[in-house]
PDB file of N, CA and C in Angstrom:
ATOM      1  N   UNK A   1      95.303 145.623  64.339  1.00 38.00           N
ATOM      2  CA  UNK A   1      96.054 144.534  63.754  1.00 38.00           C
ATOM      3  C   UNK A   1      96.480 143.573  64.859  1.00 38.00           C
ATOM      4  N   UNK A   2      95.909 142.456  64.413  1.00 44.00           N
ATOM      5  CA  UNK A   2      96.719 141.226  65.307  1.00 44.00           C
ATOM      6  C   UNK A   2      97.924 140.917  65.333  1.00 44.00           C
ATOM      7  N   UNK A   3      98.421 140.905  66.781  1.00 48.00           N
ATOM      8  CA  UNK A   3     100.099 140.439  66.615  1.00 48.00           C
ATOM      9  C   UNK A   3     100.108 138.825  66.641  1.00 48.00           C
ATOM     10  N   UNK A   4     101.144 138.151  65.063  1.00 50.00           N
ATOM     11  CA  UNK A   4     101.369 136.849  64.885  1.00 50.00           C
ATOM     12  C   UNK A   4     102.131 136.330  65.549  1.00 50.00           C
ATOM     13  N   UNK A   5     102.255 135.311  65.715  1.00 50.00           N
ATOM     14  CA  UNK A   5     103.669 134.517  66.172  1.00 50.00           C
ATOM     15  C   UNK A   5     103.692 133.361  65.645  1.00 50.00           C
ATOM     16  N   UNK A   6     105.057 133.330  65.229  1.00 50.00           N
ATOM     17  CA  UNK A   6     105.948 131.995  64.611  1.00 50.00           C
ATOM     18  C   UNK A   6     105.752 131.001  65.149  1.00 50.00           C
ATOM     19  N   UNK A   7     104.933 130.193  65.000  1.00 49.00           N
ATOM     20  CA  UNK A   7     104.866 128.468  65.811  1.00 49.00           C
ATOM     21  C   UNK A   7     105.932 128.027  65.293  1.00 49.00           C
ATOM     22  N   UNK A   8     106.751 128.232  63.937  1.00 53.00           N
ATOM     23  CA  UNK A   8     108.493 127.319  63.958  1.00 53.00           C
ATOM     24  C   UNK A   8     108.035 126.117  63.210  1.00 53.00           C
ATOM     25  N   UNK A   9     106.770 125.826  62.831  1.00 53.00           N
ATOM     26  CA  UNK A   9     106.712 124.780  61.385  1.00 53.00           C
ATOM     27  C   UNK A   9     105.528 125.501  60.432  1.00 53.00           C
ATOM     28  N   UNK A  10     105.701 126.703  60.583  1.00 46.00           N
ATOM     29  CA  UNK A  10     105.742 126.936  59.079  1.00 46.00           C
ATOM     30  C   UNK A  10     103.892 127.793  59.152  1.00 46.00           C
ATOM     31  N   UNK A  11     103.636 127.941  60.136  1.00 64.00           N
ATOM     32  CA  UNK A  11     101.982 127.808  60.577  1.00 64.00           C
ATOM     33  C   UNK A  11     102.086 129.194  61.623  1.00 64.00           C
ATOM     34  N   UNK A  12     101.256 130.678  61.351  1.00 78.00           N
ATOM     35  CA  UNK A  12     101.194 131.252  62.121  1.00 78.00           C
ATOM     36  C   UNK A  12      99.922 131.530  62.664  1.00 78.00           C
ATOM     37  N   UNK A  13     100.106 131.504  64.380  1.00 84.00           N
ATOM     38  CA  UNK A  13      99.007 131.597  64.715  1.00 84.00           C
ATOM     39  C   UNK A  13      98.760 133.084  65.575  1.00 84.00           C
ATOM     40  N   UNK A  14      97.747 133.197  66.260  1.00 91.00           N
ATOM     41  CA  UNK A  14      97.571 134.403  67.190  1.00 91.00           C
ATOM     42  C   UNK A  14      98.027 133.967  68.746  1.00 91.00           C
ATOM     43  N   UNK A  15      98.884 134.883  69.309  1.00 91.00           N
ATOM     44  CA  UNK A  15      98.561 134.922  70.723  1.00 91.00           C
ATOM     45  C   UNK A  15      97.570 134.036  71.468  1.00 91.00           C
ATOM     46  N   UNK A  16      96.214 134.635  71.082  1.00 92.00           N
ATOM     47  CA  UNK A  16      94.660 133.771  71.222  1.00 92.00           C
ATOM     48  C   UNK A  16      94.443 132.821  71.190  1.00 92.00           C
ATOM     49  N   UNK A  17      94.952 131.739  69.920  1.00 92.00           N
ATOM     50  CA  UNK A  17      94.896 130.890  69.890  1.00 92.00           C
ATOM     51  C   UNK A  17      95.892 130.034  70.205  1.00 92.00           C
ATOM     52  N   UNK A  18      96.967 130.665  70.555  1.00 92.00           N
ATOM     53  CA  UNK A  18      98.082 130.043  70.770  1.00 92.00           C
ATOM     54  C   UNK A  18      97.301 129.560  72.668  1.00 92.00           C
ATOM     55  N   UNK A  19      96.887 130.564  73.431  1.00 94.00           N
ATOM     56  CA  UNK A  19      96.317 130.696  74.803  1.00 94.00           C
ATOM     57  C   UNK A  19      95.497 129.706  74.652  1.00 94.00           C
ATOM     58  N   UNK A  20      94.362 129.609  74.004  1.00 94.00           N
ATOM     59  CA  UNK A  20      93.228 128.747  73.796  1.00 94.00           C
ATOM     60  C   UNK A  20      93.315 127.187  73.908  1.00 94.00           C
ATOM     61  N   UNK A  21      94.619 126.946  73.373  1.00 94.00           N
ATOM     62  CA  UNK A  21      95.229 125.878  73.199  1.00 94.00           C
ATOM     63  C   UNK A  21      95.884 125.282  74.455  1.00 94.00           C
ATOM     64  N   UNK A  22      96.688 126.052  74.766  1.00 94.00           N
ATOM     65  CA  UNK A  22      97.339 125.872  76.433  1.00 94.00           C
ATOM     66  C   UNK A  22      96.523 125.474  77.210  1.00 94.00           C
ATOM     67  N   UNK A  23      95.253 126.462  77.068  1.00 94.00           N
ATOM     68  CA  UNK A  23      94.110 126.318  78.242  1.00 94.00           C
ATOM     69  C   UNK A  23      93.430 124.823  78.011  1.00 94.00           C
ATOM     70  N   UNK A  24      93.396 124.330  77.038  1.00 94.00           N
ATOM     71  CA  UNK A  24      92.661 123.652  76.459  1.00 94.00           C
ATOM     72  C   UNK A  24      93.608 122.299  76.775  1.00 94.00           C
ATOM     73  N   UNK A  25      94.897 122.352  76.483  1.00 94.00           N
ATOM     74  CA  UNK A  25      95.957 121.692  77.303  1.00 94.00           C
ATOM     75  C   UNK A  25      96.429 121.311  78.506  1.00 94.00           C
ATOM     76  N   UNK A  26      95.925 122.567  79.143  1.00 94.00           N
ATOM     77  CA  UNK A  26      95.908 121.953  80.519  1.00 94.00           C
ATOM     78  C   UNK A  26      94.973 121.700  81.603  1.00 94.00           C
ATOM     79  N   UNK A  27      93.544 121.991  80.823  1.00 95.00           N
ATOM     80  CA  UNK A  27      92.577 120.980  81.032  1.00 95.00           C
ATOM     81  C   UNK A  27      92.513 119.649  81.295  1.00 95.00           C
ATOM     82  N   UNK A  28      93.320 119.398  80.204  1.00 95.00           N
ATOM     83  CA  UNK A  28      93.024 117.912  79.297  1.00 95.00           C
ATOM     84  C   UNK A  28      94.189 116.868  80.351  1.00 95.00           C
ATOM     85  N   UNK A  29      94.933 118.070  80.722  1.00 95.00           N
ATOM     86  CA  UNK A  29      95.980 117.309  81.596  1.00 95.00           C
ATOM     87  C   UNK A  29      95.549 116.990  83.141  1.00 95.00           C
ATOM     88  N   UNK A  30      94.963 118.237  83.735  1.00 95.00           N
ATOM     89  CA  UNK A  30      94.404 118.489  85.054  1.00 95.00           C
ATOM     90  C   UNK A  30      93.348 117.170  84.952  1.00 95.00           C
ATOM     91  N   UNK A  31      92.206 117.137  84.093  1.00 96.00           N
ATOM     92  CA  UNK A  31      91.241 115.411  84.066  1.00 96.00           C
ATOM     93  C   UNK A  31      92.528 114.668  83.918  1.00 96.00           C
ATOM     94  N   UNK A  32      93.234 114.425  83.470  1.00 95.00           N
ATOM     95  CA  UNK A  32      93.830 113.258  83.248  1.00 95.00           C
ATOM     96  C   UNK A  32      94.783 112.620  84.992  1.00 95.00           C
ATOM     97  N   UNK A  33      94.994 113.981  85.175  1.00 93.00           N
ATOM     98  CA  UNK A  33      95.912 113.728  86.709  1.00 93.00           C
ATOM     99  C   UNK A  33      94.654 113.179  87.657  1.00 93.00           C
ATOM    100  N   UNK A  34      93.438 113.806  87.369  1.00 94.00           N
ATOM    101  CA  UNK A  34      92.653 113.319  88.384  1.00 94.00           C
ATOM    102  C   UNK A  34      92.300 112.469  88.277  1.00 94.00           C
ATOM    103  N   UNK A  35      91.986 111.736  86.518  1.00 92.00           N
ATOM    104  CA  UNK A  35      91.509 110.305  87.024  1.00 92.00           C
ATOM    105  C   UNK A  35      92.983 109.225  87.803  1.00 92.00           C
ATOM    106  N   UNK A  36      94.094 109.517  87.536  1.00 91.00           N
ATOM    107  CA  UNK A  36      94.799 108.883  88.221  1.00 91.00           C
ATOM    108  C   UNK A  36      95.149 109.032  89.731  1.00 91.00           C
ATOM    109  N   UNK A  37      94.866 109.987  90.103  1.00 91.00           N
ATOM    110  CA  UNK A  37      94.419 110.548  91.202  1.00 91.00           C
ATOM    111  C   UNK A  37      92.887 109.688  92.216  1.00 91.00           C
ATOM    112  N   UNK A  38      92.468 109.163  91.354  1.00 93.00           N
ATOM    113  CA  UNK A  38      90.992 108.609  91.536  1.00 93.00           C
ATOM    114  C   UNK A  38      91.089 107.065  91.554  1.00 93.00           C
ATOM    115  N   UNK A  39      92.111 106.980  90.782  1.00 90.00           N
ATOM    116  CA  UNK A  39      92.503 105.434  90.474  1.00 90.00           C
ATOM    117  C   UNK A  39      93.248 105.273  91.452  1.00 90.00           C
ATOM    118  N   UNK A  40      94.739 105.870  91.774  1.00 87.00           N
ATOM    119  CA  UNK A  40      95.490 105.623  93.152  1.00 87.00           C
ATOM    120  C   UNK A  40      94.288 105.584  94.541  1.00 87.00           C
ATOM    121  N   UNK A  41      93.578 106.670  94.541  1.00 88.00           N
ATOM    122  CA  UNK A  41      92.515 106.798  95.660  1.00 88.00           C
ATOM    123  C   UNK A  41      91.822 105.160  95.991  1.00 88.00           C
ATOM    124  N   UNK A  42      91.002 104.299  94.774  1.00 89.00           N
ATOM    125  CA  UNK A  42      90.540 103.495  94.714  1.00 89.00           C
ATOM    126  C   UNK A  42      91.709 102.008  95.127  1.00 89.00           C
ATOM    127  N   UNK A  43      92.428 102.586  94.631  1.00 87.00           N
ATOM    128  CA  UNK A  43      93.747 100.811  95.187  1.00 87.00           C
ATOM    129  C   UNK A  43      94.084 101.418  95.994  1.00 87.00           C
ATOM    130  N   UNK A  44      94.462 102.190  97.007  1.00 87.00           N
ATOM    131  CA  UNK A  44      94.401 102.575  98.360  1.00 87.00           C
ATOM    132  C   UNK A  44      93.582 102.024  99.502  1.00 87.00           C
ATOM    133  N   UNK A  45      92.380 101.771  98.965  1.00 89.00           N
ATOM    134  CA  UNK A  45      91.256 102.012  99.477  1.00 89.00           C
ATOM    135  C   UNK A  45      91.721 100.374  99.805  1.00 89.00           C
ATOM    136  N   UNK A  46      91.306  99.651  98.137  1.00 89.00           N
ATOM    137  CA  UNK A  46      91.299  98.046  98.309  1.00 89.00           C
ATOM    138  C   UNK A  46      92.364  97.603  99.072  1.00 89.00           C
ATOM    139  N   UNK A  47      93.253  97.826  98.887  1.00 86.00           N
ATOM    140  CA  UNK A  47      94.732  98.170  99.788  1.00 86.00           C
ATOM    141  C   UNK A  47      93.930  97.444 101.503  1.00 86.00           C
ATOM    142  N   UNK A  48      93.907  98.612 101.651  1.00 89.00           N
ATOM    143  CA  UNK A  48      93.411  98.875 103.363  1.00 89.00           C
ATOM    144  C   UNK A  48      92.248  98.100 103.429  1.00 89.00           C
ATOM    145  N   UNK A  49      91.167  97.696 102.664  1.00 89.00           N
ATOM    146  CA  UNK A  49      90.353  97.024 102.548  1.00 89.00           C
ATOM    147  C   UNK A  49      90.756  95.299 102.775  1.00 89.00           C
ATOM    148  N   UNK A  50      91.336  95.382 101.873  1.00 87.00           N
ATOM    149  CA  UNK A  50      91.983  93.600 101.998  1.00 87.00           C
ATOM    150  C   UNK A  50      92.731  93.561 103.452  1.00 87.00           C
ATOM    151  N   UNK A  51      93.871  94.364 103.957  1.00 85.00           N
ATOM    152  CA  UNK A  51      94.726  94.315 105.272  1.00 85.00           C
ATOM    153  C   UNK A  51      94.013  94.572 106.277  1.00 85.00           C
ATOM    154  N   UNK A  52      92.651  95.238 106.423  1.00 85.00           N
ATOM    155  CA  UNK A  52      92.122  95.207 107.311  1.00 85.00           C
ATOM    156  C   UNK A  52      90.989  93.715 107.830  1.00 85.00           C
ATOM    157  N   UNK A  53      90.514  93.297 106.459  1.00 85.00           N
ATOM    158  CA  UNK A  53      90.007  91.764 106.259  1.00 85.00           C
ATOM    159  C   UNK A  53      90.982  90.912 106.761  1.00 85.00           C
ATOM    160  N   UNK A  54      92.323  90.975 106.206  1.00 80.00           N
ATOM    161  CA  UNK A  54      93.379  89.602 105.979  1.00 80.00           C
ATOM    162  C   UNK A  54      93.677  90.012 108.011  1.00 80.00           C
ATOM    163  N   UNK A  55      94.214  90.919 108.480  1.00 79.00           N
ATOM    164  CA  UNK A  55      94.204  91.159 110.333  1.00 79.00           C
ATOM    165  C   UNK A  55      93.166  90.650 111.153  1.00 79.00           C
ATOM    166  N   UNK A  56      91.911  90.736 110.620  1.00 78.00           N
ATOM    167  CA  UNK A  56      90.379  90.327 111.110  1.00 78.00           C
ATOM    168  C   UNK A  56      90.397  88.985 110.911  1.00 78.00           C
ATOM    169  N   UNK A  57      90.796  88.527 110.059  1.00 77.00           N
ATOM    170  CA  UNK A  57      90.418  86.677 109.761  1.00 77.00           C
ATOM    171  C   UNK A  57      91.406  86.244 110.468  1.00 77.00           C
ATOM    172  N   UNK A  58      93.299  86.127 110.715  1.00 66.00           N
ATOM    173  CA  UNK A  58      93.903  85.619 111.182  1.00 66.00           C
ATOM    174  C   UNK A  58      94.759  86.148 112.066  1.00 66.00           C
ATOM    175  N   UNK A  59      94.314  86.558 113.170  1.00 61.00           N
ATOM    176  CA  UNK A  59      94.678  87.030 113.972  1.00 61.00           C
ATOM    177  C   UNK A  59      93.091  87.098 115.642  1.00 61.00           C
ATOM    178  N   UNK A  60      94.035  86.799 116.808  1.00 61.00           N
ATOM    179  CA  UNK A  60      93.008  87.021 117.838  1.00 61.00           C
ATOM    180  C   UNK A  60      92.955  88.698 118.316  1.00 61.00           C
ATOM    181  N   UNK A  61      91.566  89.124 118.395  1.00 60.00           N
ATOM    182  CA  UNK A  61      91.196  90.552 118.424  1.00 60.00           C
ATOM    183  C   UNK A  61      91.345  91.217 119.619  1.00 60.00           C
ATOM    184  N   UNK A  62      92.155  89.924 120.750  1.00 64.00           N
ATOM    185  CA  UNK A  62      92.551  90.375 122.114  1.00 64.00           C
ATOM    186  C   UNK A  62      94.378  90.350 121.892  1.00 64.00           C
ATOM    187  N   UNK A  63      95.296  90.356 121.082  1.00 66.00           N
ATOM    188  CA  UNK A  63      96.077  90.219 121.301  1.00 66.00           C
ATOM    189  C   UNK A  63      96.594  91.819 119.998  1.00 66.00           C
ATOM    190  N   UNK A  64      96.697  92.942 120.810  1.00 67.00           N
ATOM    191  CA  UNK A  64      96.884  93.999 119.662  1.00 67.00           C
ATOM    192  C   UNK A  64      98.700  93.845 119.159  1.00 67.00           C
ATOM    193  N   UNK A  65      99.231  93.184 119.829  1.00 72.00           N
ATOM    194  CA  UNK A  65     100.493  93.401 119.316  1.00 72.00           C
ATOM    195  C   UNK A  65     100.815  92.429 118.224  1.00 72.00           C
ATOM    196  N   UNK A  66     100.161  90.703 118.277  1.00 77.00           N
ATOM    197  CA  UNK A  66      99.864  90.567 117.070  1.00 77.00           C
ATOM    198  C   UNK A  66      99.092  91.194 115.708  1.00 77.00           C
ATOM    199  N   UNK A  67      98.406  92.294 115.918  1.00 79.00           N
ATOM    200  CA  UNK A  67      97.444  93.025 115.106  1.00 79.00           C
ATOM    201  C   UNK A  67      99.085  93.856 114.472  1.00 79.00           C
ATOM    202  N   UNK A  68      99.705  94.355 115.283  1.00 81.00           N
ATOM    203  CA  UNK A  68     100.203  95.474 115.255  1.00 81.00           C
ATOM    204  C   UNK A  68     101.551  94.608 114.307  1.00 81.00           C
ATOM    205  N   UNK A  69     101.785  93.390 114.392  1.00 82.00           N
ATOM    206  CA  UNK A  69     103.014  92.645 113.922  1.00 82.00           C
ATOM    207  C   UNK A  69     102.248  92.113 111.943  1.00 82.00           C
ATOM    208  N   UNK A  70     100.818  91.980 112.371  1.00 81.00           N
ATOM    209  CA  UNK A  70     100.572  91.455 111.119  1.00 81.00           C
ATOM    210  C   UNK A  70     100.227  93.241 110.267  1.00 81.00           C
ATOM    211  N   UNK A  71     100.217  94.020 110.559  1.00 85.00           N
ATOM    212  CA  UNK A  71     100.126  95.579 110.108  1.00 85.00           C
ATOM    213  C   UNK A  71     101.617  95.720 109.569  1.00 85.00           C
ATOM    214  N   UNK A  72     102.517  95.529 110.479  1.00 86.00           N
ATOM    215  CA  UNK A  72     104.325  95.798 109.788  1.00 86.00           C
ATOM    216  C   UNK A  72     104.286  94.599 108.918  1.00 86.00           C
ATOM    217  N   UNK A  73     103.949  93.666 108.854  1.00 85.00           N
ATOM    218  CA  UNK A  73     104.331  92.782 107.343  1.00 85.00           C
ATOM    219  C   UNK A  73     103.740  93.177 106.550  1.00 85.00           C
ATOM    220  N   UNK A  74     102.397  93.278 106.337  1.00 84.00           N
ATOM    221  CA  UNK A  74     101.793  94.067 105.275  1.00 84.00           C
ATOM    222  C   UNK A  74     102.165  95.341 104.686  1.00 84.00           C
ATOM    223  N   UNK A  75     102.948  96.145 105.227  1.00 86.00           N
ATOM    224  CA  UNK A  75     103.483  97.094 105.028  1.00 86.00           C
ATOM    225  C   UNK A  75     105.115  97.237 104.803  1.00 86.00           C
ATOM    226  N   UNK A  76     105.415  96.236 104.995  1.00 87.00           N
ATOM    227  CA  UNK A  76     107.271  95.661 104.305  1.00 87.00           C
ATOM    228  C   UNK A  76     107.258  97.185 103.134  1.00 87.00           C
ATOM    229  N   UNK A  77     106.358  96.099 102.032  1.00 86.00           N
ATOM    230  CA  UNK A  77     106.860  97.226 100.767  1.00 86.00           C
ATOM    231  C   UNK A  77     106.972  98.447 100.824  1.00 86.00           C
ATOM    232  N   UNK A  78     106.570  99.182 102.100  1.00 84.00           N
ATOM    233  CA  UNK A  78     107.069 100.468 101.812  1.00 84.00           C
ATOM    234  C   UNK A  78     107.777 101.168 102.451  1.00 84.00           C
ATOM    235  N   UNK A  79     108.559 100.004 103.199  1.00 88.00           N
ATOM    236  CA  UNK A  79     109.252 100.416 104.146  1.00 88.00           C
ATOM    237  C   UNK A  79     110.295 101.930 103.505  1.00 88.00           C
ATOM    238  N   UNK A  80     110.569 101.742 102.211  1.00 91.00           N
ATOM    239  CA  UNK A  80     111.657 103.006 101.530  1.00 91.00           C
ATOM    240  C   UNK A  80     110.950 104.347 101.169  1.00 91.00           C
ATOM    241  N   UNK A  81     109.485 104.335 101.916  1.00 90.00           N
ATOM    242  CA  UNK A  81     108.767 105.535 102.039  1.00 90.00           C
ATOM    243  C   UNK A  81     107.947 105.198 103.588  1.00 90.00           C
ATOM    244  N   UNK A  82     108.411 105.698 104.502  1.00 91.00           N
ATOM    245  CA  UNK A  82     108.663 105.874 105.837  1.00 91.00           C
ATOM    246  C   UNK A  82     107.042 106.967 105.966  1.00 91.00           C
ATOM    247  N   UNK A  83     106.606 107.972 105.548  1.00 93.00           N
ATOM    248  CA  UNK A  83     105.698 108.590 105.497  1.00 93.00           C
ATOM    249  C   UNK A  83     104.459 107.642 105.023  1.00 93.00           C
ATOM    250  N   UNK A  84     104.437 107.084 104.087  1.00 87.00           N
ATOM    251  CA  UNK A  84     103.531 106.726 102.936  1.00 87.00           C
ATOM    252  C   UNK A  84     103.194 105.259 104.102  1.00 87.00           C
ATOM    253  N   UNK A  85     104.201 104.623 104.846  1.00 88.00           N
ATOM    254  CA  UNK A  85     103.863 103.238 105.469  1.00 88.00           C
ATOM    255  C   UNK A  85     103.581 103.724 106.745  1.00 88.00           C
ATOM    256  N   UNK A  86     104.024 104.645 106.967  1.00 92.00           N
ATOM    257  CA  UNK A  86     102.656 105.461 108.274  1.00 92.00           C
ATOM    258  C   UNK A  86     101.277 105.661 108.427  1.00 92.00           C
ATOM    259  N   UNK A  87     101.207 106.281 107.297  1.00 90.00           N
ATOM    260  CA  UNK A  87      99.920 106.152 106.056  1.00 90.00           C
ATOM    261  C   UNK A  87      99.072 105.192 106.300  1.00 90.00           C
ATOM    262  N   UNK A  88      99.869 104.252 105.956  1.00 89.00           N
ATOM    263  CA  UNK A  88      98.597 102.985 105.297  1.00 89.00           C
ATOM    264  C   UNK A  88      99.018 102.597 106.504  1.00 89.00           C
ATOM    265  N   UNK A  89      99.237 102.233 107.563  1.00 90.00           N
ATOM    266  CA  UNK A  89      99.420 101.475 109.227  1.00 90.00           C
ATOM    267  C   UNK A  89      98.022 102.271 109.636  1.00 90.00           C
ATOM    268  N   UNK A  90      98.441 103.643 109.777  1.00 91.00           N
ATOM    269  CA  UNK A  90      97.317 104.415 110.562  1.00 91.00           C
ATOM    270  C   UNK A  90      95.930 104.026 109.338  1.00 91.00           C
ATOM    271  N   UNK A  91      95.492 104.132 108.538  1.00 91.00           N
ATOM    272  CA  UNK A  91      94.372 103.401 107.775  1.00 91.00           C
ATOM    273  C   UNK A  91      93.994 102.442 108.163  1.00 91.00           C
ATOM    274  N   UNK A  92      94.933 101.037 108.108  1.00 89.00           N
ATOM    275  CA  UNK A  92      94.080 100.185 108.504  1.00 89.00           C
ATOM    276  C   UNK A  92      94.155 100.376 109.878  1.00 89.00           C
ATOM    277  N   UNK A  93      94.900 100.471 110.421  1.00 88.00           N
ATOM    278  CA  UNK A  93      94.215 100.687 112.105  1.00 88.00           C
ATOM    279  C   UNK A  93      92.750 101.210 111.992  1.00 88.00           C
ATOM    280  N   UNK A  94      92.208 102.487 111.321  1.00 90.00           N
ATOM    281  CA  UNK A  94      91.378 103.151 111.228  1.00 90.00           C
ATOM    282  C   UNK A  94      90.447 101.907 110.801  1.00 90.00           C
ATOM    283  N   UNK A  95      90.456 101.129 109.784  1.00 89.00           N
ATOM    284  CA  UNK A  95      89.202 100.662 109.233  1.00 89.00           C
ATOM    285  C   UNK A  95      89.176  99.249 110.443  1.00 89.00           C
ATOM    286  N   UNK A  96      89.952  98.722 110.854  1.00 86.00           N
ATOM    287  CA  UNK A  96      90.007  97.852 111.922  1.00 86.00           C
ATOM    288  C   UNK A  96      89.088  98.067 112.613  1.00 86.00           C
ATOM    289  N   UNK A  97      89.437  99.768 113.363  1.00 84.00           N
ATOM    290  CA  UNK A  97      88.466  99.804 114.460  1.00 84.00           C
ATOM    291  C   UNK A  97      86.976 100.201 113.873  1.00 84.00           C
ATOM    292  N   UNK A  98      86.702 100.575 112.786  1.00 86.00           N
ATOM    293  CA  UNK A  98      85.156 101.195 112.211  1.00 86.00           C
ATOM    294  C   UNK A  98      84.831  99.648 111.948  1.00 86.00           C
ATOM    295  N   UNK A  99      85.491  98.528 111.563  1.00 82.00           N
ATOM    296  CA  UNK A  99      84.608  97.585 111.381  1.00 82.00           C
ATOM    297  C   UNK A  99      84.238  96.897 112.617  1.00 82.00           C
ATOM    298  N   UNK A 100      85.445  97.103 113.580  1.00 79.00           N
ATOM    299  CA  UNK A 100      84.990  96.187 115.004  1.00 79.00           C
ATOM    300  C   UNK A 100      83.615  97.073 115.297  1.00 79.00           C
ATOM    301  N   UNK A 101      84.183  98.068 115.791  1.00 73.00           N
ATOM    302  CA  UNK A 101      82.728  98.931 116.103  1.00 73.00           C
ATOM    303  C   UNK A 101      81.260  98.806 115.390  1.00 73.00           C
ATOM    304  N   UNK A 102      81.368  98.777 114.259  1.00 69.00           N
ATOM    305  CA  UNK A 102      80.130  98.224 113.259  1.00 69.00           C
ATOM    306  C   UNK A 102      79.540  97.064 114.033  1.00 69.00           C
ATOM    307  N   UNK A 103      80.446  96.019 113.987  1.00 68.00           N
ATOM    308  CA  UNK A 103      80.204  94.575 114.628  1.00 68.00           C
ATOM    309  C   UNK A 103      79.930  94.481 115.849  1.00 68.00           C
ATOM    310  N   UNK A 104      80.491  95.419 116.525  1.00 60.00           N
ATOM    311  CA  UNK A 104      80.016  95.011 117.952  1.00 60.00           C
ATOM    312  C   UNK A 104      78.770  95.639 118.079  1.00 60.00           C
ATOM    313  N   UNK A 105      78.423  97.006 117.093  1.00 63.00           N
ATOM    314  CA  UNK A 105      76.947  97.665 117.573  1.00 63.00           C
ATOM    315  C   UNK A 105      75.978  96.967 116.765  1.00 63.00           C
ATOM    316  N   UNK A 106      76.684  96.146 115.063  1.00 66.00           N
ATOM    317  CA  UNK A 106      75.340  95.307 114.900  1.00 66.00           C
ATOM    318  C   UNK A 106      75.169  94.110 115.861  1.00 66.00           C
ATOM    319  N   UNK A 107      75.708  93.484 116.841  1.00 62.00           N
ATOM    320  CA  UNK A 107      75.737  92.817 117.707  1.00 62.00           C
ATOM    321  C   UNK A 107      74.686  92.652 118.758  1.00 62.00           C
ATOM    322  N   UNK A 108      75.072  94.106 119.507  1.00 63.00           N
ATOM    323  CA  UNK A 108      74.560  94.824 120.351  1.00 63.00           C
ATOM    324  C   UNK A 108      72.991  95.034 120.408  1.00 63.00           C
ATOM    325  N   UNK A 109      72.476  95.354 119.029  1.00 58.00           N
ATOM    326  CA  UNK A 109      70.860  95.734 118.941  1.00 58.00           C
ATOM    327  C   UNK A 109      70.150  94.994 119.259  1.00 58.00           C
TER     328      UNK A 109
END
């Protein structure tokens, strides 16, 4: 004999299906975190994409402390997450230097 349980509107189900459901629930939740997960990933990206463009166009590529002054304005907004604007500083630094490097070795050939 199967043990029931009271779902509380009026509807009894099994253990089983009560599980089935959960599982099935937190599936549905786990895709859902990831596409937002995927979506934050992607405006991150453009993020650092644009600040590493907008440093490259107006700014001279011999003067790093202007690099380093137009990196803290771009990053104002997050100043009230101290981790997170570490983050995105060290990024675009990162894509800064993969694009100089790109440029100077398509240069170079």
């Amino acid at each position: 004999m199967q043990e029931m349980i009271n779902k509380g509107d009026g509807m009894n189900k099994t253990y089983e299906e009560q599980q089935k459901e959960l599982v099935a629930a937190g599936i549905k939740r786990a895709e859902e975190v990831m596409a937002i997960n995927k979506e934050f990933a992607n405006k991150f990206n453009e993020l650092i994409s644009w600040a590493a463009d907008w440093c490259l166009t107006f700014h001279d590529m011999n003067n790093v402390d202007k690099l380093d002054w137009n990196i803290d304005r771009i990053t104002i907004p997050f100043k009230s997450e101290p981790e997170l604007q570490e983050a995105i500083k060290k990024a675009i630094h990162y894509e800064i230097k993969k694009r100089t490097l790109d440029s100077y070795l398509k240069h170079r050939d």
